[in-house]
């Protein structure tokens, strides 16, 4: 019988970030169980891992309990794109809250260490810039983004209460906009939207006047940070910002995508969605200090790799 280093559960493992994480953990020799209900994830994202003896896929919804034996849990299950998380907002909150309760219960029973994929959305439309971990945020609790933002905030609360009440080993990451290969072509997020539109010669849809900013991290850098965070000492629960501090307006992003694809697409301006944050940039001093980590892949290089991926699938 083959023995692997450790048994690792990845919820949401067939999604964009989850599939890259599974790939990295499988390559590192972990025994990986990928759990996903395939709401936004796909089997294609993990098809290359299926033949590996240290990879297993289970179709399961994390809002229901799960009984497996694990050493580490990465809890990523939750749709991340606004159009997908707003499609069934009640299910989105259930996924974050019931999903967290179920995975924390599993961690408690098996004494596993558990990682939560939280988000920069816990800062809402921030009044502090760049955002540091001690900022409590500016979130509309009744708006269209609340199912996601408040679900993720409540999940953080649950993680910290399980730590205080049950001495669980937790790791909370606040992820800022991340992009790369295996984003769903109809995902609705800005990087995939712009690249797909540019490659098809369709109009590039900038919401609002494009002055709003985001800071974009390439997926490979982010996954490195996930694993470093999981490996930090037990007395470091986070939360810790993970993202690339390079900040760009959405209009700059559109222009860069047009230039890198050599597209003839025109930019068209559409109404700005409700509660769309005006600016976002992570302060990553804590990640630098605690994880010895910072992103290494700049926007142009990351976009070039992502464009190559979308060219191959469109
Ligand atoms: P994604 O939509 O590609 O992946 C989410 C995965 O979770 C999908 O495979 C989906 O099928 C699965 N899922 C959804 N509901 C589920 C449920 N109830 N039970 C089981 N599986 C379920 O999105 P992503 O970008 O890979 O995001 C992964 C995680 O990271 C999410 O928790 C998201 O909130 C967080 N995050 C991502 C970003 C980003 O920029 N990509 C930013 C902040 C936070
Ligand atoms: N956006 C845009 N055009 C699109 C999709 C998104 O201008 O086709 C804008 C959106 O309004 C937001 C930014 O790009 O200001 C990032 O949107 P995304 O949905 O990727 O992520 P989030 O708003 O959650 O950061």
Short mmCIF file of N, CA and C in Angstrom, two decimals, residues 65-207:
data_model
loop_
_atom_site.label_atom_id
_atom_site.label_comp_id
_atom_site.label_asym_id
_atom_site.label_seq_id
_atom_site.Cartn_x
_atom_site.Cartn_y
_atom_site.Cartn_z
N UNK A 65 -23.67 17.59 5.46
CA UNK A 65 -22.50 17.08 6.18
C UNK A 65 -21.69 16.09 5.34
N UNK A 66 -20.43 16.00 5.68
CA UNK A 66 -19.52 15.11 4.96
C UNK A 66 -18.70 14.35 5.99
N UNK A 67 -18.63 13.05 5.84
CA UNK A 67 -17.87 12.23 6.79
C UNK A 67 -16.70 11.58 6.06
N UNK A 68 -15.52 12.16 6.21
CA UNK A 68 -14.29 11.61 5.65
C UNK A 68 -13.19 11.86 6.69
N UNK A 69 -12.05 11.20 6.52
CA UNK A 69 -10.94 11.37 7.47
C UNK A 69 -9.86 12.19 6.78
N UNK A 70 -9.48 13.31 7.38
CA UNK A 70 -8.56 14.23 6.72
C UNK A 70 -7.53 14.81 7.68
N UNK A 71 -6.38 15.23 7.13
CA UNK A 71 -5.37 15.94 7.93
C UNK A 71 -5.47 17.45 7.72
N UNK A 72 -5.83 17.84 6.50
CA UNK A 72 -5.96 19.27 6.19
C UNK A 72 -7.17 19.49 5.29
N UNK A 73 -7.82 20.64 5.47
CA UNK A 73 -8.99 20.99 4.65
C UNK A 73 -8.78 22.39 4.08
N UNK A 74 -8.93 22.51 2.77
CA UNK A 74 -8.98 23.84 2.14
C UNK A 74 -10.44 24.06 1.73
N UNK A 75 -11.10 25.03 2.36
CA UNK A 75 -12.52 25.26 2.07
C UNK A 75 -12.69 26.38 1.05
N UNK A 76 -12.85 25.98 -0.22
CA UNK A 76 -12.97 26.95 -1.31
C UNK A 76 -14.37 26.95 -1.92
N UNK A 77 -15.23 26.02 -1.54
CA UNK A 77 -16.52 25.90 -2.21
C UNK A 77 -17.34 27.17 -2.04
N UNK A 78 -17.69 27.80 -3.12
CA UNK A 78 -18.55 28.98 -3.16
C UNK A 78 -18.38 29.64 -4.53
N UNK A 79 -19.49 29.94 -5.22
CA UNK A 79 -19.31 30.66 -6.49
C UNK A 79 -18.69 32.03 -6.21
N UNK A 80 -17.77 32.46 -7.08
CA UNK A 80 -17.01 33.68 -6.78
C UNK A 80 -17.37 34.84 -7.70
N UNK A 81 -17.99 34.54 -8.83
CA UNK A 81 -18.29 35.61 -9.77
C UNK A 81 -19.66 36.22 -9.43
N UNK A 82 -19.76 37.56 -9.47
CA UNK A 82 -21.05 38.19 -9.11
C UNK A 82 -22.25 37.59 -9.85
N UNK A 83 -22.14 37.33 -11.16
CA UNK A 83 -23.34 36.79 -11.83
C UNK A 83 -23.70 35.41 -11.30
N UNK A 84 -22.73 34.62 -10.93
CA UNK A 84 -23.04 33.27 -10.41
C UNK A 84 -23.50 33.31 -8.96
N UNK A 85 -22.87 34.14 -8.11
CA UNK A 85 -23.33 34.12 -6.72
C UNK A 85 -24.66 34.85 -6.55
N UNK A 86 -25.03 35.70 -7.52
CA UNK A 86 -26.33 36.38 -7.44
C UNK A 86 -27.44 35.58 -8.13
N UNK A 87 -27.09 34.49 -8.80
CA UNK A 87 -28.07 33.66 -9.51
C UNK A 87 -29.03 33.00 -8.51
N UNK A 88 -28.48 32.48 -7.40
CA UNK A 88 -29.29 31.85 -6.35
C UNK A 88 -28.70 32.33 -5.02
N UNK A 89 -29.03 33.59 -4.64
CA UNK A 89 -28.34 34.20 -3.50
C UNK A 89 -28.52 33.44 -2.18
N UNK A 90 -29.69 32.80 -2.00
CA UNK A 90 -29.91 32.07 -0.74
C UNK A 90 -28.94 30.88 -0.67
N UNK A 91 -28.80 30.20 -1.80
CA UNK A 91 -27.85 29.07 -1.83
C UNK A 91 -26.41 29.57 -1.61
N UNK A 92 -26.09 30.78 -2.09
CA UNK A 92 -24.74 31.32 -1.89
C UNK A 92 -24.46 31.50 -0.40
N UNK A 93 -25.41 32.10 0.32
CA UNK A 93 -25.20 32.28 1.77
C UNK A 93 -25.13 30.93 2.46
N UNK A 94 -26.01 30.00 2.04
CA UNK A 94 -25.97 28.67 2.66
C UNK A 94 -24.62 28.00 2.42
N UNK A 95 -24.10 28.15 1.21
CA UNK A 95 -22.81 27.53 0.90
C UNK A 95 -21.72 28.08 1.82
N UNK A 96 -21.71 29.41 2.00
CA UNK A 96 -20.68 29.99 2.86
C UNK A 96 -20.88 29.61 4.32
N UNK A 97 -22.13 29.70 4.79
CA UNK A 97 -22.36 29.55 6.24
C UNK A 97 -22.53 28.07 6.62
N UNK A 98 -23.49 27.38 5.99
CA UNK A 98 -23.65 25.95 6.31
C UNK A 98 -22.41 25.17 5.89
N UNK A 99 -21.84 25.58 4.75
CA UNK A 99 -20.62 24.91 4.28
C UNK A 99 -19.50 25.06 5.31
N UNK A 100 -19.35 26.27 5.85
CA UNK A 100 -18.30 26.49 6.87
C UNK A 100 -18.60 25.65 8.11
N UNK A 101 -19.86 25.63 8.54
CA UNK A 101 -20.20 24.86 9.75
C UNK A 101 -19.88 23.37 9.52
N UNK A 102 -20.26 22.86 8.35
CA UNK A 102 -19.99 21.44 8.08
C UNK A 102 -18.50 21.13 8.03
N UNK A 103 -17.75 22.02 7.37
CA UNK A 103 -16.30 21.75 7.24
C UNK A 103 -15.58 21.96 8.58
N UNK A 104 -16.06 22.93 9.36
CA UNK A 104 -15.45 23.13 10.69
C UNK A 104 -15.78 21.95 11.60
N UNK A 105 -16.98 21.41 11.45
CA UNK A 105 -17.36 20.22 12.23
C UNK A 105 -16.48 19.04 11.87
N UNK A 106 -16.22 18.92 10.58
CA UNK A 106 -15.34 17.84 10.10
C UNK A 106 -13.93 18.03 10.66
N UNK A 107 -13.45 19.28 10.64
CA UNK A 107 -12.11 19.58 11.17
C UNK A 107 -12.04 19.28 12.66
N UNK A 108 -13.12 19.59 13.36
CA UNK A 108 -13.14 19.36 14.81
C UNK A 108 -13.07 17.86 15.11
N UNK A 109 -13.88 17.10 14.38
CA UNK A 109 -13.92 15.64 14.62
C UNK A 109 -12.59 14.97 14.26
N UNK A 110 -11.99 15.42 13.14
CA UNK A 110 -10.77 14.74 12.68
C UNK A 110 -9.49 15.45 13.16
N UNK A 111 -9.65 16.57 13.87
CA UNK A 111 -8.51 17.40 14.33
C UNK A 111 -7.66 17.90 13.15
N UNK A 112 -8.33 18.12 12.04
CA UNK A 112 -7.62 18.61 10.85
C UNK A 112 -7.41 20.13 10.95
N UNK A 113 -6.36 20.58 10.27
CA UNK A 113 -6.13 22.01 10.13
C UNK A 113 -7.03 22.50 8.99
N UNK A 114 -7.62 23.68 9.12
CA UNK A 114 -8.57 24.10 8.10
C UNK A 114 -8.34 25.53 7.61
N UNK A 115 -8.38 25.66 6.28
CA UNK A 115 -8.12 26.93 5.57
C UNK A 115 -9.44 27.45 5.01
N UNK A 116 -9.69 28.74 5.15
CA UNK A 116 -10.90 29.33 4.57
C UNK A 116 -10.53 30.31 3.47
N UNK A 117 -11.15 30.11 2.29
CA UNK A 117 -10.99 31.06 1.19
C UNK A 117 -11.95 32.21 1.43
N UNK A 118 -11.51 33.21 2.20
CA UNK A 118 -12.32 34.40 2.37
C UNK A 118 -11.96 35.38 1.25
N UNK A 119 -12.39 36.60 1.37
CA UNK A 119 -12.32 37.49 0.22
C UNK A 119 -12.13 38.96 0.60
N UNK A 120 -11.60 39.71 -0.33
CA UNK A 120 -11.51 41.17 -0.16
C UNK A 120 -12.90 41.78 -0.05
N UNK A 121 -13.94 41.04 -0.47
CA UNK A 121 -15.32 41.56 -0.37
C UNK A 121 -15.73 41.78 1.09
N UNK A 122 -15.03 41.18 2.04
CA UNK A 122 -15.37 41.47 3.45
C UNK A 122 -15.12 42.95 3.76
N UNK A 123 -14.31 43.63 2.93
CA UNK A 123 -14.07 45.07 3.11
C UNK A 123 -15.14 45.91 2.40
N UNK A 124 -15.99 45.26 1.60
CA UNK A 124 -17.06 45.97 0.89
C UNK A 124 -16.52 47.02 -0.05
N UNK A 125 -17.18 48.19 -0.08
CA UNK A 125 -16.68 49.34 -0.84
C UNK A 125 -15.80 50.12 0.14
N UNK A 126 -14.50 49.87 0.14
CA UNK A 126 -13.66 50.27 1.28
C UNK A 126 -13.44 51.77 1.40
N UNK A 127 -13.42 52.24 2.65
CA UNK A 127 -13.12 53.65 2.90
C UNK A 127 -11.67 53.82 3.36
N UNK A 128 -10.95 52.71 3.42
CA UNK A 128 -9.53 52.73 3.76
C UNK A 128 -8.80 52.13 2.56
N UNK A 129 -7.72 52.78 2.14
CA UNK A 129 -7.06 52.33 0.91
C UNK A 129 -5.55 52.49 1.04
N UNK A 130 -4.75 51.49 0.77
CA UNK A 130 -5.11 50.10 0.50
C UNK A 130 -5.68 49.43 1.76
N UNK A 131 -6.28 48.26 1.60
CA UNK A 131 -6.94 47.61 2.72
C UNK A 131 -5.96 46.79 3.55
N UNK A 132 -5.99 47.05 4.86
CA UNK A 132 -5.20 46.24 5.80
C UNK A 132 -6.15 45.31 6.53
N UNK A 133 -5.60 44.25 7.13
CA UNK A 133 -6.44 43.23 7.75
C UNK A 133 -7.23 43.76 8.93
N UNK A 134 -6.75 44.84 9.57
CA UNK A 134 -7.49 45.34 10.74
C UNK A 134 -8.64 46.27 10.36
N UNK A 135 -8.85 46.52 9.08
CA UNK A 135 -10.00 47.33 8.63
C UNK A 135 -11.26 46.45 8.66
N UNK A 136 -12.34 46.96 9.29
CA UNK A 136 -13.55 46.15 9.47
C UNK A 136 -14.51 46.17 8.29
N UNK A 137 -14.27 47.07 7.36
CA UNK A 137 -15.05 47.02 6.13
C UNK A 137 -16.24 47.95 6.08
N UNK A 138 -16.83 48.02 4.89
CA UNK A 138 -17.93 48.94 4.59
C UNK A 138 -18.86 48.20 3.63
N UNK A 139 -19.68 47.32 4.24
CA UNK A 139 -20.50 46.40 3.44
C UNK A 139 -21.98 46.75 3.57
N UNK A 140 -22.69 46.79 2.44
CA UNK A 140 -24.14 46.95 2.46
C UNK A 140 -24.75 45.58 2.79
N UNK A 141 -25.42 45.45 3.96
CA UNK A 141 -25.90 44.11 4.35
C UNK A 141 -27.17 43.67 3.62
N UNK A 142 -27.80 44.58 2.84
CA UNK A 142 -29.06 44.20 2.19
C UNK A 142 -28.98 44.28 0.66
N UNK A 143 -27.82 44.58 0.12
CA UNK A 143 -27.70 44.76 -1.34
C UNK A 143 -27.50 43.43 -2.06
N UNK A 144 -27.28 43.54 -3.39
CA UNK A 144 -27.14 42.34 -4.23
C UNK A 144 -25.87 41.55 -3.95
N UNK A 145 -24.84 42.24 -3.42
CA UNK A 145 -23.58 41.52 -3.15
C UNK A 145 -23.56 40.92 -1.75
N UNK A 146 -24.60 41.24 -0.95
CA UNK A 146 -24.57 40.87 0.47
C UNK A 146 -24.56 39.34 0.68
N UNK A 147 -25.25 38.60 -0.21
CA UNK A 147 -25.30 37.14 -0.03
C UNK A 147 -23.88 36.58 0.00
N UNK A 148 -23.02 37.16 -0.78
CA UNK A 148 -21.63 36.72 -0.85
C UNK A 148 -20.81 37.35 0.28
N UNK A 149 -20.88 38.70 0.36
CA UNK A 149 -20.04 39.43 1.32
C UNK A 149 -20.35 39.02 2.77
N UNK A 150 -21.65 39.03 3.09
CA UNK A 150 -22.02 38.72 4.48
C UNK A 150 -21.85 37.23 4.77
N UNK A 151 -22.08 36.39 3.75
CA UNK A 151 -21.84 34.95 3.94
C UNK A 151 -20.38 34.69 4.29
N UNK A 152 -19.49 35.38 3.57
CA UNK A 152 -18.05 35.20 3.82
C UNK A 152 -17.65 35.81 5.15
N UNK A 153 -18.30 36.93 5.53
CA UNK A 153 -17.98 37.53 6.84
C UNK A 153 -18.42 36.59 7.96
N UNK A 154 -19.61 36.01 7.81
CA UNK A 154 -20.10 35.09 8.84
C UNK A 154 -19.20 33.85 8.91
N UNK A 155 -18.74 33.39 7.76
CA UNK A 155 -17.83 32.23 7.76
C UNK A 155 -16.56 32.57 8.55
N UNK A 156 -16.03 33.78 8.37
CA UNK A 156 -14.84 34.17 9.15
C UNK A 156 -15.16 34.12 10.65
N UNK A 157 -16.34 34.63 11.02
CA UNK A 157 -16.75 34.60 12.43
C UNK A 157 -16.75 33.17 12.95
N UNK A 158 -17.35 32.28 12.16
CA UNK A 158 -17.41 30.88 12.58
C UNK A 158 -16.01 30.29 12.76
N UNK A 159 -15.13 30.60 11.83
CA UNK A 159 -13.75 30.08 11.93
C UNK A 159 -13.10 30.56 13.24
N UNK A 160 -13.25 31.84 13.54
CA UNK A 160 -12.60 32.35 14.75
C UNK A 160 -13.28 31.85 16.02
N UNK A 161 -14.60 31.63 15.96
CA UNK A 161 -15.26 31.06 17.15
C UNK A 161 -14.88 29.59 17.35
N UNK A 162 -14.73 28.84 16.28
CA UNK A 162 -14.27 27.45 16.43
C UNK A 162 -12.85 27.42 17.00
N UNK A 163 -12.05 28.40 16.62
CA UNK A 163 -10.69 28.46 17.18
C UNK A 163 -10.75 28.76 18.68
N UNK A 164 -11.57 29.80 19.05
CA UNK A 164 -11.65 30.17 20.47
C UNK A 164 -12.33 29.09 21.29
N UNK A 165 -13.42 28.52 20.75
CA UNK A 165 -14.24 27.60 21.53
C UNK A 165 -13.72 26.17 21.51
N UNK A 166 -13.15 25.75 20.38
CA UNK A 166 -12.74 24.34 20.23
C UNK A 166 -11.26 24.18 19.90
N UNK A 167 -10.49 25.26 20.00
CA UNK A 167 -9.04 25.22 19.76
C UNK A 167 -8.67 24.68 18.38
N UNK A 168 -9.53 24.94 17.41
CA UNK A 168 -9.23 24.46 16.05
C UNK A 168 -8.05 25.23 15.46
N UNK A 169 -7.28 24.57 14.62
CA UNK A 169 -6.20 25.24 13.90
C UNK A 169 -6.79 25.79 12.60
N UNK A 170 -6.91 27.12 12.53
CA UNK A 170 -7.55 27.74 11.35
C UNK A 170 -6.56 28.65 10.61
N UNK A 171 -6.86 28.83 9.31
CA UNK A 171 -6.06 29.72 8.46
C UNK A 171 -7.03 30.47 7.56
N UNK A 172 -7.19 31.76 7.79
CA UNK A 172 -8.15 32.53 7.00
C UNK A 172 -7.41 33.45 6.02
N UNK A 173 -7.65 33.22 4.72
CA UNK A 173 -7.03 34.04 3.67
C UNK A 173 -8.07 34.97 3.07
N UNK A 174 -7.76 36.25 2.95
CA UNK A 174 -8.65 37.19 2.25
C UNK A 174 -8.07 37.40 0.85
N UNK A 175 -8.72 36.76 -0.11
CA UNK A 175 -8.20 36.72 -1.47
C UNK A 175 -8.72 37.93 -2.25
N UNK A 176 -7.80 38.58 -2.95
CA UNK A 176 -8.16 39.70 -3.85
C UNK A 176 -8.22 39.16 -5.28
N UNK A 177 -8.87 39.91 -6.17
CA UNK A 177 -9.13 39.45 -7.55
C UNK A 177 -7.97 38.65 -8.14
N UNK A 178 -8.27 37.42 -8.49
CA UNK A 178 -7.26 36.52 -9.06
C UNK A 178 -7.76 36.02 -10.41
N UNK A 179 -6.83 35.82 -11.33
CA UNK A 179 -7.20 35.42 -12.70
C UNK A 179 -6.19 34.41 -13.21
N UNK A 180 -6.56 33.77 -14.32
CA UNK A 180 -5.63 32.83 -14.94
C UNK A 180 -6.37 31.77 -15.74
N UNK A 181 -5.61 30.80 -16.29
CA UNK A 181 -6.23 29.71 -17.04
C UNK A 181 -7.26 28.97 -16.19
N UNK A 182 -8.29 28.44 -16.85
CA UNK A 182 -9.40 27.69 -16.23
C UNK A 182 -10.45 28.57 -15.58
N UNK A 183 -10.35 29.90 -15.76
CA UNK A 183 -11.53 30.69 -15.42
C UNK A 183 -12.58 30.28 -16.44
N UNK A 184 -13.82 30.24 -16.02
CA UNK A 184 -14.88 29.83 -16.94
C UNK A 184 -15.08 30.93 -17.99
N UNK A 185 -15.17 30.56 -19.29
CA UNK A 185 -15.33 31.60 -20.32
C UNK A 185 -16.58 32.46 -20.11
N UNK A 186 -17.63 31.89 -19.50
CA UNK A 186 -18.84 32.69 -19.23
C UNK A 186 -18.92 33.08 -17.76
N UNK A 187 -17.79 33.17 -17.14
CA UNK A 187 -17.73 33.38 -15.71
C UNK A 187 -18.28 34.75 -15.31
N UNK A 188 -18.13 35.74 -16.19
CA UNK A 188 -18.66 37.07 -15.89
C UNK A 188 -17.65 37.96 -15.20
N UNK A 189 -16.54 37.40 -14.73
CA UNK A 189 -15.55 38.26 -14.08
C UNK A 189 -14.77 39.03 -15.15
N UNK A 190 -14.20 40.13 -14.71
CA UNK A 190 -13.74 41.10 -15.68
C UNK A 190 -12.61 40.59 -16.58
N UNK A 191 -11.64 39.86 -16.03
CA UNK A 191 -10.50 39.46 -16.86
C UNK A 191 -10.95 38.47 -17.93
N UNK A 192 -11.72 37.45 -17.53
CA UNK A 192 -12.18 36.47 -18.52
C UNK A 192 -13.13 37.14 -19.52
N UNK A 193 -14.02 38.00 -19.04
CA UNK A 193 -14.93 38.69 -19.97
C UNK A 193 -14.15 39.45 -21.04
N UNK A 194 -13.18 40.27 -20.60
CA UNK A 194 -12.47 41.11 -21.55
C UNK A 194 -11.66 40.26 -22.55
N UNK A 195 -11.02 39.21 -22.04
CA UNK A 195 -10.20 38.39 -22.95
C UNK A 195 -11.08 37.69 -23.98
N UNK A 196 -12.18 37.10 -23.51
CA UNK A 196 -13.07 36.39 -24.45
C UNK A 196 -13.65 37.37 -25.47
N UNK A 197 -14.07 38.54 -25.00
CA UNK A 197 -14.62 39.55 -25.92
C UNK A 197 -13.56 39.98 -26.94
N UNK A 198 -12.33 40.21 -26.45
CA UNK A 198 -11.26 40.66 -27.37
C UNK A 198 -10.96 39.59 -28.41
N UNK A 199 -10.90 38.33 -27.98
CA UNK A 199 -10.55 37.26 -28.92
C UNK A 199 -11.66 37.03 -29.95
N UNK A 200 -12.90 37.33 -29.55
CA UNK A 200 -14.02 37.15 -30.49
C UNK A 200 -14.28 38.40 -31.32
N UNK A 201 -13.53 39.46 -31.04
CA UNK A 201 -13.77 40.73 -31.75
C UNK A 201 -15.08 41.39 -31.32
N UNK A 202 -15.59 41.00 -30.17
CA UNK A 202 -16.85 41.58 -29.66
C UNK A 202 -16.53 42.83 -28.84
N UNK A 203 -17.54 43.69 -28.63
CA UNK A 203 -17.28 44.90 -27.84
C UNK A 203 -16.82 44.55 -26.42
N UNK A 204 -15.86 45.33 -25.90
CA UNK A 204 -15.36 45.14 -24.54
C UNK A 204 -16.28 45.94 -23.62
N UNK A 205 -16.95 45.24 -22.70
CA UNK A 205 -17.98 45.89 -21.86
C UNK A 205 -17.38 46.44 -20.58
N UNK A 206 -17.11 47.75 -20.57
CA UNK A 206 -16.62 48.40 -19.35
C UNK A 206 -17.83 48.92 -18.58
N UNK A 207 -17.96 48.51 -17.33
CA UNK A 207 -19.08 48.97 -16.51
C UNK A 207 -18.73 50.31 -15.88
#
